[in-house]
PDB file of C-alpha atoms in Angstrom:
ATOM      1  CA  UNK A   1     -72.417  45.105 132.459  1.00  0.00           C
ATOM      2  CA  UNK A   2     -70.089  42.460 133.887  1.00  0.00           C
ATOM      3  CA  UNK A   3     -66.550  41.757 134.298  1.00  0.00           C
ATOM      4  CA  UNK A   4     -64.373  38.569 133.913  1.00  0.00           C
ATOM      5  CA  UNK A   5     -63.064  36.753 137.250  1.00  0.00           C
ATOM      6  CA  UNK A   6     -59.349  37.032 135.835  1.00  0.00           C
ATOM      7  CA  UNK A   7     -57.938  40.382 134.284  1.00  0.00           C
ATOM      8  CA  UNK A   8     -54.758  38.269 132.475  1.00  0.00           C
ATOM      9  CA  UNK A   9     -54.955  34.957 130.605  1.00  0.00           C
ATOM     10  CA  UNK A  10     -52.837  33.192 129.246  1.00  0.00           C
ATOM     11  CA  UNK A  11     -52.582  30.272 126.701  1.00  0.00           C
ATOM     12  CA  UNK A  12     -49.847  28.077 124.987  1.00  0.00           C
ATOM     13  CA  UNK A  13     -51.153  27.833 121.468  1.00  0.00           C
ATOM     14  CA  UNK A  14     -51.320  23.887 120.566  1.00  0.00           C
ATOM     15  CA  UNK A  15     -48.223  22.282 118.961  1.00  0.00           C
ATOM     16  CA  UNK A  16     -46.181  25.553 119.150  1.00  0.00           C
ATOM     17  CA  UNK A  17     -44.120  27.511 121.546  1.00  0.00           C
ATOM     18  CA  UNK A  18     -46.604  30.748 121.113  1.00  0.00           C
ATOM     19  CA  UNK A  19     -48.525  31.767 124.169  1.00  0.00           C
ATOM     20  CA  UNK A  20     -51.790  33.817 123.519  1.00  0.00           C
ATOM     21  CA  UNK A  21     -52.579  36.045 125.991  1.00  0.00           C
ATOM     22  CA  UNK A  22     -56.133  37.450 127.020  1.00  0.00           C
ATOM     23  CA  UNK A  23     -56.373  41.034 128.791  1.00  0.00           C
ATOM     24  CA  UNK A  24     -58.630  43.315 130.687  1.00  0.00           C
ATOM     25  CA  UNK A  25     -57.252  46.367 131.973  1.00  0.00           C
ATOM     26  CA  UNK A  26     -58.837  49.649 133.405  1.00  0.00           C
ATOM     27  CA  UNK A  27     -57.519  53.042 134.063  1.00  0.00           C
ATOM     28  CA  UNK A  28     -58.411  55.781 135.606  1.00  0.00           C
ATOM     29  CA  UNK A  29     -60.609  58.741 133.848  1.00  0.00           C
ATOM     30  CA  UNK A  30     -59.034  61.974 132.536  1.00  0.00           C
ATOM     31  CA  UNK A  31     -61.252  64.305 131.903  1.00  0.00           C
ATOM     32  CA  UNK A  32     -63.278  65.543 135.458  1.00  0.00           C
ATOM     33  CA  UNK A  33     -66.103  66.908 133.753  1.00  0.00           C
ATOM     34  CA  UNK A  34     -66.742  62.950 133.400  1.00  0.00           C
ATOM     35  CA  UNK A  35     -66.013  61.828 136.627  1.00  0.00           C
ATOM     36  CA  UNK A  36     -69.366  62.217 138.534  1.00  0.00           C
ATOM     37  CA  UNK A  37     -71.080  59.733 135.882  1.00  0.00           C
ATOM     38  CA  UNK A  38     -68.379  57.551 135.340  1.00  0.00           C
ATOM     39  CA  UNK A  39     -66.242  54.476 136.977  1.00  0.00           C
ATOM     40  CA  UNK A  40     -63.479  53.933 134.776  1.00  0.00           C
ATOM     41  CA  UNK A  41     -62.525  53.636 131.112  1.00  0.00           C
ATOM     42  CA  UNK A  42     -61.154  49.949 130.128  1.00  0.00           C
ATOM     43  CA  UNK A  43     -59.396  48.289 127.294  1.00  0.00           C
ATOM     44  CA  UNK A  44     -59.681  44.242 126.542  1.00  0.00           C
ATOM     45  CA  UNK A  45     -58.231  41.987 124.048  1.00  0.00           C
ATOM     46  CA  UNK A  46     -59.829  38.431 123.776  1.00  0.00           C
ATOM     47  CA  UNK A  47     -56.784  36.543 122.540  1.00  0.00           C
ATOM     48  CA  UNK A  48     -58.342  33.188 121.500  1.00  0.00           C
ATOM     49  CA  UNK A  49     -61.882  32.465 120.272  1.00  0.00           C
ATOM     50  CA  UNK A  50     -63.572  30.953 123.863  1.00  0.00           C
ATOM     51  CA  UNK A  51     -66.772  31.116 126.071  1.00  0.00           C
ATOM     52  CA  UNK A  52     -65.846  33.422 128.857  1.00  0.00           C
ATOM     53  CA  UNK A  53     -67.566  33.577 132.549  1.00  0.00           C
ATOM     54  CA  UNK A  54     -68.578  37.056 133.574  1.00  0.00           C
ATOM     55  CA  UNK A  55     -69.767  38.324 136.625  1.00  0.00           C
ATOM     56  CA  UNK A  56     -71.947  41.613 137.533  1.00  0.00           C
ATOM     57  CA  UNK A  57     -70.998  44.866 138.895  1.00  0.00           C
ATOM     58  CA  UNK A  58     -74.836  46.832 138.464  1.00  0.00           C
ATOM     59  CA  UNK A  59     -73.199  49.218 135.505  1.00  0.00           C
ATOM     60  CA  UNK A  60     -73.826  50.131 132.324  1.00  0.00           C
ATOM     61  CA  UNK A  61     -71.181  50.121 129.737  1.00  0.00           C
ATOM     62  CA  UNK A  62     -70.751  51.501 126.242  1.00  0.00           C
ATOM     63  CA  UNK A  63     -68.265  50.135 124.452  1.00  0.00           C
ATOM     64  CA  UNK A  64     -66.301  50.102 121.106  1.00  0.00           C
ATOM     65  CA  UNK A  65     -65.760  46.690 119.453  1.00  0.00           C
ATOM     66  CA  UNK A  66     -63.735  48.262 116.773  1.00  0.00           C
ATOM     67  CA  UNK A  67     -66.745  48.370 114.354  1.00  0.00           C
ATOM     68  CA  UNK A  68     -69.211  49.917 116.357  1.00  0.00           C
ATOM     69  CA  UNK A  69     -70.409  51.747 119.604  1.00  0.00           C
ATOM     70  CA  UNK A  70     -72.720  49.383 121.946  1.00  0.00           C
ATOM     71  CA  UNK A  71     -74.925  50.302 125.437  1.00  0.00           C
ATOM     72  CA  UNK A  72     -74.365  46.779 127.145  1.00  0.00           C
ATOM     73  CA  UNK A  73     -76.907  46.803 129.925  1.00  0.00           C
ATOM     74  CA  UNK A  74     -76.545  45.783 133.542  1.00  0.00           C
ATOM     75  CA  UNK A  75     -77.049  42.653 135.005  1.00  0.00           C
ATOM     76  CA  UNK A  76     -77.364  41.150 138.339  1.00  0.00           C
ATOM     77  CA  UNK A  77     -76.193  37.304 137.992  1.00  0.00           C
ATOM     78  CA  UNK A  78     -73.628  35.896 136.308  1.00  0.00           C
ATOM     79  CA  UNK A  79     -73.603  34.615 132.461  1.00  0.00           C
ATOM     80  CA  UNK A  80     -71.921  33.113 129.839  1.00  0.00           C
ATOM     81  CA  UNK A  81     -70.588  34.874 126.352  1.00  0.00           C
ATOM     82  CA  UNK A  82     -68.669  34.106 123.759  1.00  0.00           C
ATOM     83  CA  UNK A  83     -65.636  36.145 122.776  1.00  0.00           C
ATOM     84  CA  UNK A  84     -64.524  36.016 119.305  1.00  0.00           C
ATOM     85  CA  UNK A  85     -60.825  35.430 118.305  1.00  0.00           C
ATOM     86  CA  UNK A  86     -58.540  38.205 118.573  1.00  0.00           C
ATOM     87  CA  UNK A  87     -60.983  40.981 119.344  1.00  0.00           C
ATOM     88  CA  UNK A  88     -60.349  44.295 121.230  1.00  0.00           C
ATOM     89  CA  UNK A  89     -62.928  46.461 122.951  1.00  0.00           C
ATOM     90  CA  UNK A  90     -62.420  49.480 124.664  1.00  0.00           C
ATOM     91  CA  UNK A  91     -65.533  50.680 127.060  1.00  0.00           C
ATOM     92  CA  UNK A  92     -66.104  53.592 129.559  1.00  0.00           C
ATOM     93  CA  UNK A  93     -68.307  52.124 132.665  1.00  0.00           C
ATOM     94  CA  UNK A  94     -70.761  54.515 133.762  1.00  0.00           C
ATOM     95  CA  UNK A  95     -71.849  55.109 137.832  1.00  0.00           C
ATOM     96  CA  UNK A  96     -75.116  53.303 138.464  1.00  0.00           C
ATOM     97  CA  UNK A  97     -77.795  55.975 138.601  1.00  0.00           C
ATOM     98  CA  UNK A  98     -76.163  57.999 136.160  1.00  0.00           C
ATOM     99  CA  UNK A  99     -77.217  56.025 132.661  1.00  0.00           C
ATOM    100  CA  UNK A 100     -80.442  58.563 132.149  1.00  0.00           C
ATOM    101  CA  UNK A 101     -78.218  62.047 132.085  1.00  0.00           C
ATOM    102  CA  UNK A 102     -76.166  60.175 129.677  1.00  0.00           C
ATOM    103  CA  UNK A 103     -78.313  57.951 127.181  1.00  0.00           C
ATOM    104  CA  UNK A 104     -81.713  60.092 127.947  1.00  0.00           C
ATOM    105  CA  UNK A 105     -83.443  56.758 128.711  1.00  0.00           C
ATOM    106  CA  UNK A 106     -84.374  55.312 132.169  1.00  0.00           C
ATOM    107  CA  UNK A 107     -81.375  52.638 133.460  1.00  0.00           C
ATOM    108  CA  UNK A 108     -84.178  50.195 133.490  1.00  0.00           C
ATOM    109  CA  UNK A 109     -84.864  49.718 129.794  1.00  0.00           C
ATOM    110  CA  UNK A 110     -81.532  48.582 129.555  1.00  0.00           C
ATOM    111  CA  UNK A 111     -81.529  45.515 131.959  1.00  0.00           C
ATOM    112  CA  UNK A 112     -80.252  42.470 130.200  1.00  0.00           C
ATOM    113  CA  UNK A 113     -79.566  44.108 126.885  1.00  0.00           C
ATOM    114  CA  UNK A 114     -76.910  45.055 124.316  1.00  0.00           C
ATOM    115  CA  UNK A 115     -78.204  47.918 122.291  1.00  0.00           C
ATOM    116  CA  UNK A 116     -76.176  49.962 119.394  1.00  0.00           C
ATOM    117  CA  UNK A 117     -76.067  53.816 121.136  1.00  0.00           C
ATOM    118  CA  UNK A 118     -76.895  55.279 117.109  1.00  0.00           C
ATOM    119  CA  UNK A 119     -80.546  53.550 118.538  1.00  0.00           C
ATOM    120  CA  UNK A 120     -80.875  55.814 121.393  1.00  0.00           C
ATOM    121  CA  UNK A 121     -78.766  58.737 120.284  1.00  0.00           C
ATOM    122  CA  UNK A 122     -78.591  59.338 116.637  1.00  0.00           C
ATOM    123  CA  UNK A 123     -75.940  61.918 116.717  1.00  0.00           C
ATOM    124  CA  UNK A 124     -73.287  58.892 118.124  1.00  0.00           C
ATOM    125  CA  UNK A 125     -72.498  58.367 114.369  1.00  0.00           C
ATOM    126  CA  UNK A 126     -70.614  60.717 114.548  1.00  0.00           C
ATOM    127  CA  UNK A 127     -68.717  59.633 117.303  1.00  0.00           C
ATOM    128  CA  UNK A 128     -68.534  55.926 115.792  1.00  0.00           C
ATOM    129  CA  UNK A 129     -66.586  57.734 113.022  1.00  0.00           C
ATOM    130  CA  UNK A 130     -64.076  59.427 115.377  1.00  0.00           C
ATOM    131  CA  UNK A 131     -63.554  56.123 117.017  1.00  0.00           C
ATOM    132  CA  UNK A 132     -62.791  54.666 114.017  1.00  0.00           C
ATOM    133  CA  UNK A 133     -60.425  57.179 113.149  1.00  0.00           C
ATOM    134  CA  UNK A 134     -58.306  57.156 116.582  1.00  0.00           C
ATOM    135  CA  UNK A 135     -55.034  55.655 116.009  1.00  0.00           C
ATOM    136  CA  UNK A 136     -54.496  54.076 119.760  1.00  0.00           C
ATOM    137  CA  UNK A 137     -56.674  52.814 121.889  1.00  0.00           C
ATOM    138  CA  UNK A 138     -56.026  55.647 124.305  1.00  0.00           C
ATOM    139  CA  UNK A 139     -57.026  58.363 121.903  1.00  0.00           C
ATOM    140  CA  UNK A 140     -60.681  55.773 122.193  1.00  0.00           C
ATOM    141  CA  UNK A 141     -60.704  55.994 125.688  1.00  0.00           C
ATOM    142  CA  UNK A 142     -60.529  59.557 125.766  1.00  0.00           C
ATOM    143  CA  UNK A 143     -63.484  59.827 122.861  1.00  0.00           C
ATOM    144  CA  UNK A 144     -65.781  57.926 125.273  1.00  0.00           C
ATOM    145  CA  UNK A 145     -65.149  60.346 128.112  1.00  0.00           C
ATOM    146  CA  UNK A 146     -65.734  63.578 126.152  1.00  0.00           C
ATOM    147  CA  UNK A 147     -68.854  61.949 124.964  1.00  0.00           C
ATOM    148  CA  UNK A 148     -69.793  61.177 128.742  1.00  0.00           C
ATOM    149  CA  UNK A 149     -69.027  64.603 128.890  1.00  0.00           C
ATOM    150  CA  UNK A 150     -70.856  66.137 126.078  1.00  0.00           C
ATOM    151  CA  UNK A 151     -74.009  64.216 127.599  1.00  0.00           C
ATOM    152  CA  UNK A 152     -73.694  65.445 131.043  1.00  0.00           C
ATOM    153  CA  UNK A 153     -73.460  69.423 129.555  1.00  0.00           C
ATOM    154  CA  UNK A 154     -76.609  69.407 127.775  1.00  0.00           C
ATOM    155  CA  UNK A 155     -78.486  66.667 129.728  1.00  0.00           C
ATOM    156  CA  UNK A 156     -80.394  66.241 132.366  1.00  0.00           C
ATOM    157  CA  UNK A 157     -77.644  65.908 135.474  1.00  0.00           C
ATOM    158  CA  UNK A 158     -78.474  62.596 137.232  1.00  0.00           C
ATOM    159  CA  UNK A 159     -79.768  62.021 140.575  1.00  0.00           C
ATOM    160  CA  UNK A 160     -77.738  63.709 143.357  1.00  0.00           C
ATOM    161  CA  UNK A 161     -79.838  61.412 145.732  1.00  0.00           C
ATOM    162  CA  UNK A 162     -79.255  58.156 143.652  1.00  0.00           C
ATOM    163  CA  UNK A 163     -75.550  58.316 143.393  1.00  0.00           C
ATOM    164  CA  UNK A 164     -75.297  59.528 147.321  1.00  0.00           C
ATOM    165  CA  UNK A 165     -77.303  56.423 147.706  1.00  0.00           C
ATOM    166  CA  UNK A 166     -75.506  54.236 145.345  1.00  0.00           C
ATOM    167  CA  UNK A 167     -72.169  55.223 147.323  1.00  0.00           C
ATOM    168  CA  UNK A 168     -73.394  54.209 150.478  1.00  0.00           C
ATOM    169  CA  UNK A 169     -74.447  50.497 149.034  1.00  0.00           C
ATOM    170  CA  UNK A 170     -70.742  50.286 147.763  1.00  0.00           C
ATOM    171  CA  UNK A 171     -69.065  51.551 150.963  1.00  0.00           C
ATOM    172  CA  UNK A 172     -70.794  48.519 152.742  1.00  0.00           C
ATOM    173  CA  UNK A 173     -74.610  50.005 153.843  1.00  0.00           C
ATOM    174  CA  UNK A 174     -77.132  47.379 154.048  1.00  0.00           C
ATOM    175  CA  UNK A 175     -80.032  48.900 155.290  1.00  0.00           C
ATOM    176  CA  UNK A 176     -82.197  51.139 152.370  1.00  0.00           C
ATOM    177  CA  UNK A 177     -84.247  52.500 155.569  1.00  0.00           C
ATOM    178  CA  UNK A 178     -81.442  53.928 156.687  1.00  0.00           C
ATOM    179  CA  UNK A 179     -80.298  55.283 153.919  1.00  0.00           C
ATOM    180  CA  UNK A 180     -83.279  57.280 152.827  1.00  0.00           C
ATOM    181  CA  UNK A 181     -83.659  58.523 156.559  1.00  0.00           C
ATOM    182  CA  UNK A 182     -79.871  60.221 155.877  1.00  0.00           C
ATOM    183  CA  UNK A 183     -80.663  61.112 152.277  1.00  0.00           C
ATOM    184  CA  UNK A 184     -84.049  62.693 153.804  1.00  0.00           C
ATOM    185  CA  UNK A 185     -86.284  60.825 151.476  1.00  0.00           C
ATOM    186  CA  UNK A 186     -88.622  58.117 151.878  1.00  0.00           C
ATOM    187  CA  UNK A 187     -88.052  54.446 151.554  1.00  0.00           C
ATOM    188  CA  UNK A 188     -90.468  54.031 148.972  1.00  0.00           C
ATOM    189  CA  UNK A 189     -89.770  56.830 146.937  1.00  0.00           C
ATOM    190  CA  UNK A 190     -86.152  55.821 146.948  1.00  0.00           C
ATOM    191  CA  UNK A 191     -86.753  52.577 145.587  1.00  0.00           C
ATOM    192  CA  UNK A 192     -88.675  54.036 142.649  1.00  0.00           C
ATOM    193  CA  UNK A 193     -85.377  56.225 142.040  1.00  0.00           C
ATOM    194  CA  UNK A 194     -83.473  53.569 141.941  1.00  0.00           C
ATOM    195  CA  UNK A 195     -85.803  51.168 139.806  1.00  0.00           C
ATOM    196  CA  UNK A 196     -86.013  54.240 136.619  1.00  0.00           C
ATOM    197  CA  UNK A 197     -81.827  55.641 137.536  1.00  0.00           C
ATOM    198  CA  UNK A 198     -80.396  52.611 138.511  1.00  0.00           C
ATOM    199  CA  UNK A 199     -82.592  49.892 136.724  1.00  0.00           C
ATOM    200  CA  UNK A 200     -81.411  47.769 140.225  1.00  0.00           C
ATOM    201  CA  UNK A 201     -83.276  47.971 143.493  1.00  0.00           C
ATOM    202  CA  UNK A 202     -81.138  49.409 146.262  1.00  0.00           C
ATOM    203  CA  UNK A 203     -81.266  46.060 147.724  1.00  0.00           C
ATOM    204  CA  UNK A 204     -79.955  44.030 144.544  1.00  0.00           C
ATOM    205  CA  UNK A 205     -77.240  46.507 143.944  1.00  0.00           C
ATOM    206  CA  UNK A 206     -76.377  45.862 147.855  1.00  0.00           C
ATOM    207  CA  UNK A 207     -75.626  42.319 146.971  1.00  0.00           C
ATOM    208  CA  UNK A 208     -74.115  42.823 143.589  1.00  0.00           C
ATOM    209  CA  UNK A 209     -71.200  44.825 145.726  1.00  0.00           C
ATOM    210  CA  UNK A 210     -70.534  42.725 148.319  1.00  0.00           C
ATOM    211  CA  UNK A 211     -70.447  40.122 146.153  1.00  0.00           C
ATOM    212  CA  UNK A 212     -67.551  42.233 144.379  1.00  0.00           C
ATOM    213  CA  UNK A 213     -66.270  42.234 147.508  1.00  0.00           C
ATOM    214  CA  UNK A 214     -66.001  38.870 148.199  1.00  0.00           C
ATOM    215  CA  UNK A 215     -64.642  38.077 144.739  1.00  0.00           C
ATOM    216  CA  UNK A 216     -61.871  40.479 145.507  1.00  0.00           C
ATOM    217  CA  UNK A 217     -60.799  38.297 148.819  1.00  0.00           C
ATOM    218  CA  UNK A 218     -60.967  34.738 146.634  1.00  0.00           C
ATOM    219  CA  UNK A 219     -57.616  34.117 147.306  1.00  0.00           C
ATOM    220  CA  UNK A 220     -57.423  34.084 150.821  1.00  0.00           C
ATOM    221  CA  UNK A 221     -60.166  31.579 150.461  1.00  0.00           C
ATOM    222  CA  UNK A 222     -58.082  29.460 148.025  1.00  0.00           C
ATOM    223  CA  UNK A 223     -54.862  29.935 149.831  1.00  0.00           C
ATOM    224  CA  UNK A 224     -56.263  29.513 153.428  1.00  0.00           C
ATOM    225  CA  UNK A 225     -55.820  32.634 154.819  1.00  0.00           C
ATOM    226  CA  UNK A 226     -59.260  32.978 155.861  1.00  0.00           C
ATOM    227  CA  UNK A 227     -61.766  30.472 156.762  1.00  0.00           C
ATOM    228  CA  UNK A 228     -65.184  30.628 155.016  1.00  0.00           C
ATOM    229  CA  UNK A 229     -66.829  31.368 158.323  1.00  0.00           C
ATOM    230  CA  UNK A 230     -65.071  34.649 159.035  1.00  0.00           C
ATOM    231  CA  UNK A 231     -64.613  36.170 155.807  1.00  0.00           C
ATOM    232  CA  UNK A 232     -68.264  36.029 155.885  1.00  0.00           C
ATOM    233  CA  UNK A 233     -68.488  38.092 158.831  1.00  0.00           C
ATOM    234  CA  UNK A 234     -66.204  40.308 157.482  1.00  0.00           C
ATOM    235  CA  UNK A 235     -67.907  40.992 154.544  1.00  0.00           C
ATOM    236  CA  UNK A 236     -71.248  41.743 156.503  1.00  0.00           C
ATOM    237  CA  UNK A 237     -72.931  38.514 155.436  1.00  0.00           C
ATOM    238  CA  UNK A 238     -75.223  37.306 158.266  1.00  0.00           C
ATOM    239  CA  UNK A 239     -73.091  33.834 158.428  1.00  0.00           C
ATOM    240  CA  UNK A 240     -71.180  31.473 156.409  1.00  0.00           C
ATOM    241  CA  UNK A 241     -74.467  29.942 154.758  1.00  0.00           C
ATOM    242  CA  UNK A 242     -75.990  33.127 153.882  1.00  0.00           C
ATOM    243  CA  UNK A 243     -72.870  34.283 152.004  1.00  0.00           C
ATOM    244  CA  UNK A 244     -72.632  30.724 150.026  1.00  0.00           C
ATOM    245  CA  UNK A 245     -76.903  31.748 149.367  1.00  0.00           C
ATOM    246  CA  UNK A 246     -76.133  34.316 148.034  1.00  0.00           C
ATOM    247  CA  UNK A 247     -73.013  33.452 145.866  1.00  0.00           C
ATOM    248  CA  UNK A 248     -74.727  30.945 144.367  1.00  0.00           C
ATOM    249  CA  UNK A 249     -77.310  33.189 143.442  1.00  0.00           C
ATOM    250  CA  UNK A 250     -75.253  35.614 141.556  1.00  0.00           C
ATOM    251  CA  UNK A 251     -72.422  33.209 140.461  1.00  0.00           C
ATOM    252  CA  UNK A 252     -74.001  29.651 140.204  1.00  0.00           C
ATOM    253  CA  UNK A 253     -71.486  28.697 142.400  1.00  0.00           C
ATOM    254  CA  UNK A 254     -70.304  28.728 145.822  1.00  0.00           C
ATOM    255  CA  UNK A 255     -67.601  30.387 146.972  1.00  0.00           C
ATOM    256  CA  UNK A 256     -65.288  27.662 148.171  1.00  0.00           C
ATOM    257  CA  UNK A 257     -65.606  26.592 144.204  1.00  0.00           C
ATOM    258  CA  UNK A 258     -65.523  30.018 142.733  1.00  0.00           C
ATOM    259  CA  UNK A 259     -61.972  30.565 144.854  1.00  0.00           C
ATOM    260  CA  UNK A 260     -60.776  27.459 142.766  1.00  0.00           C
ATOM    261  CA  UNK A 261     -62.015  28.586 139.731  1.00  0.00           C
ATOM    262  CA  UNK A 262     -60.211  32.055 140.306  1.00  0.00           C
ATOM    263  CA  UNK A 263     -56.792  30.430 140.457  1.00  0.00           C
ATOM    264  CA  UNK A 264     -57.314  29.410 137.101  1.00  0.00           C
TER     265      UNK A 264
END
């Protein structure tokens, strides 16, 4: 799926005193039978009817829009979508390499796509009805990890080599031969893992989380802290031109403008 730059918005509703606030918030998972396959659980409220910014993080979400329960599939640049006025969602993000254990279908028929799950699992109806039912949106939450859950007891489990894998891409590993030579598997045969589990080469996903990264240290960009030049470094770019590449390939932006555009 993808994520917006800012996790609180705010704004003063026109010829009034009112201020309309937009939210994103995530929280940890409950349940540990969930916990292998999953990232977080997350609740949103629009606030105002807008186009919104999002940027990628190589997962797979399903989420509740309060009407019905949605796959939204990965992506690996940035986009554009509209959020309507006053909407809530509430989602559970799911490890990348771990969308086949729980949808039954490989990660890469999802790429780019918003699907309803009743599609791909017919029995989620009945989990769209206990959704509905839940009176907070923390009684939701908790629905989407037991159905994480339920998934992971009677499915397939996923990869033990993809999500070792996927780890070592998110802890800052750039190199996929090195990788496979600790995971004992070949190159090649890795990257077919990750193209069916994953629906991401190793080597996107690699960019997709240091671009995370780098979104996460905006601020010392915008506030001087750091020059361009050594958070670069720091990050594990090759130099200050390859990160602003490669930031403009995933945001459309570079990162000098993207620090402005994150103080809102």
């Amino acid at each position: 799926m993808a994520i917006p730059l800012h996790n609180v918005v705010e704004k003063r509703s026109l010829g009034t005193s009112f201020t309309v606030r937009s939210r994103y918030v995530e929280f940890a998972l409950n349940l540990p039978e969930a916990k292998g396959a999953t990232v977080c659980t997350w609740w949103g409220a629009t606030g105002w009817s807008r186009r919104l910014r999002l940027f990628p993080d190589g997962c797979i979400d399903l989420v509740w829009d309060s009407v019905k329960l949605v796959v939204v599939g990965h992506a690996d640049v940035a986009f554009t979508g509209h959020l309507p006025a006053q909407g809530t969602n509430v989602g559970i993000r799911l490890q990348p390499g771990a969308a086949r254990a729980v949808l039954g279908i490989p990660a890469s028929s999802l790429r780019g796509r918003t699907v309803r799950l009743c599609d791909i699992l017919p029995s989620a109806g009945a989990v769209e009805a206990r959704l509905g039912k839940a009176r907070t949106s923390a009684e939701q939450r908790l629905a989407l990890e037991w159905l994480v859950a339920d998934r992971l007891e009677v499915g397939a489990a996923p990869v033990d080599v993809v999500l070792e894998a996927v780890g070592q891409l998110r802890d800052g590993a750039t190199r996929v031969q090195e990788i496979a030579a600790s995971l004992s598997v070949g190159e090649r045969n890795l990257r077919r893992m990750f193209a069916e589990e994953v629906g991401l080469s190793p080597k996107a996903l690699q960019r997709i989380f240091r671009f995370r990264r780098l979104l996460a240290r905006l601020n010392e960009l915008a506030e001087r802290r750091a020059g361009a030049a050594d958070l670069a470094v720091d990050l594990g770019y090759a130099d200050q031109a390859h990160m602003t590449r490669e930031c403009k390939r995933i945001s459309g932006t570079s990162p000098v403008a993207l620090a402005m555009y994150g103080r809102g």
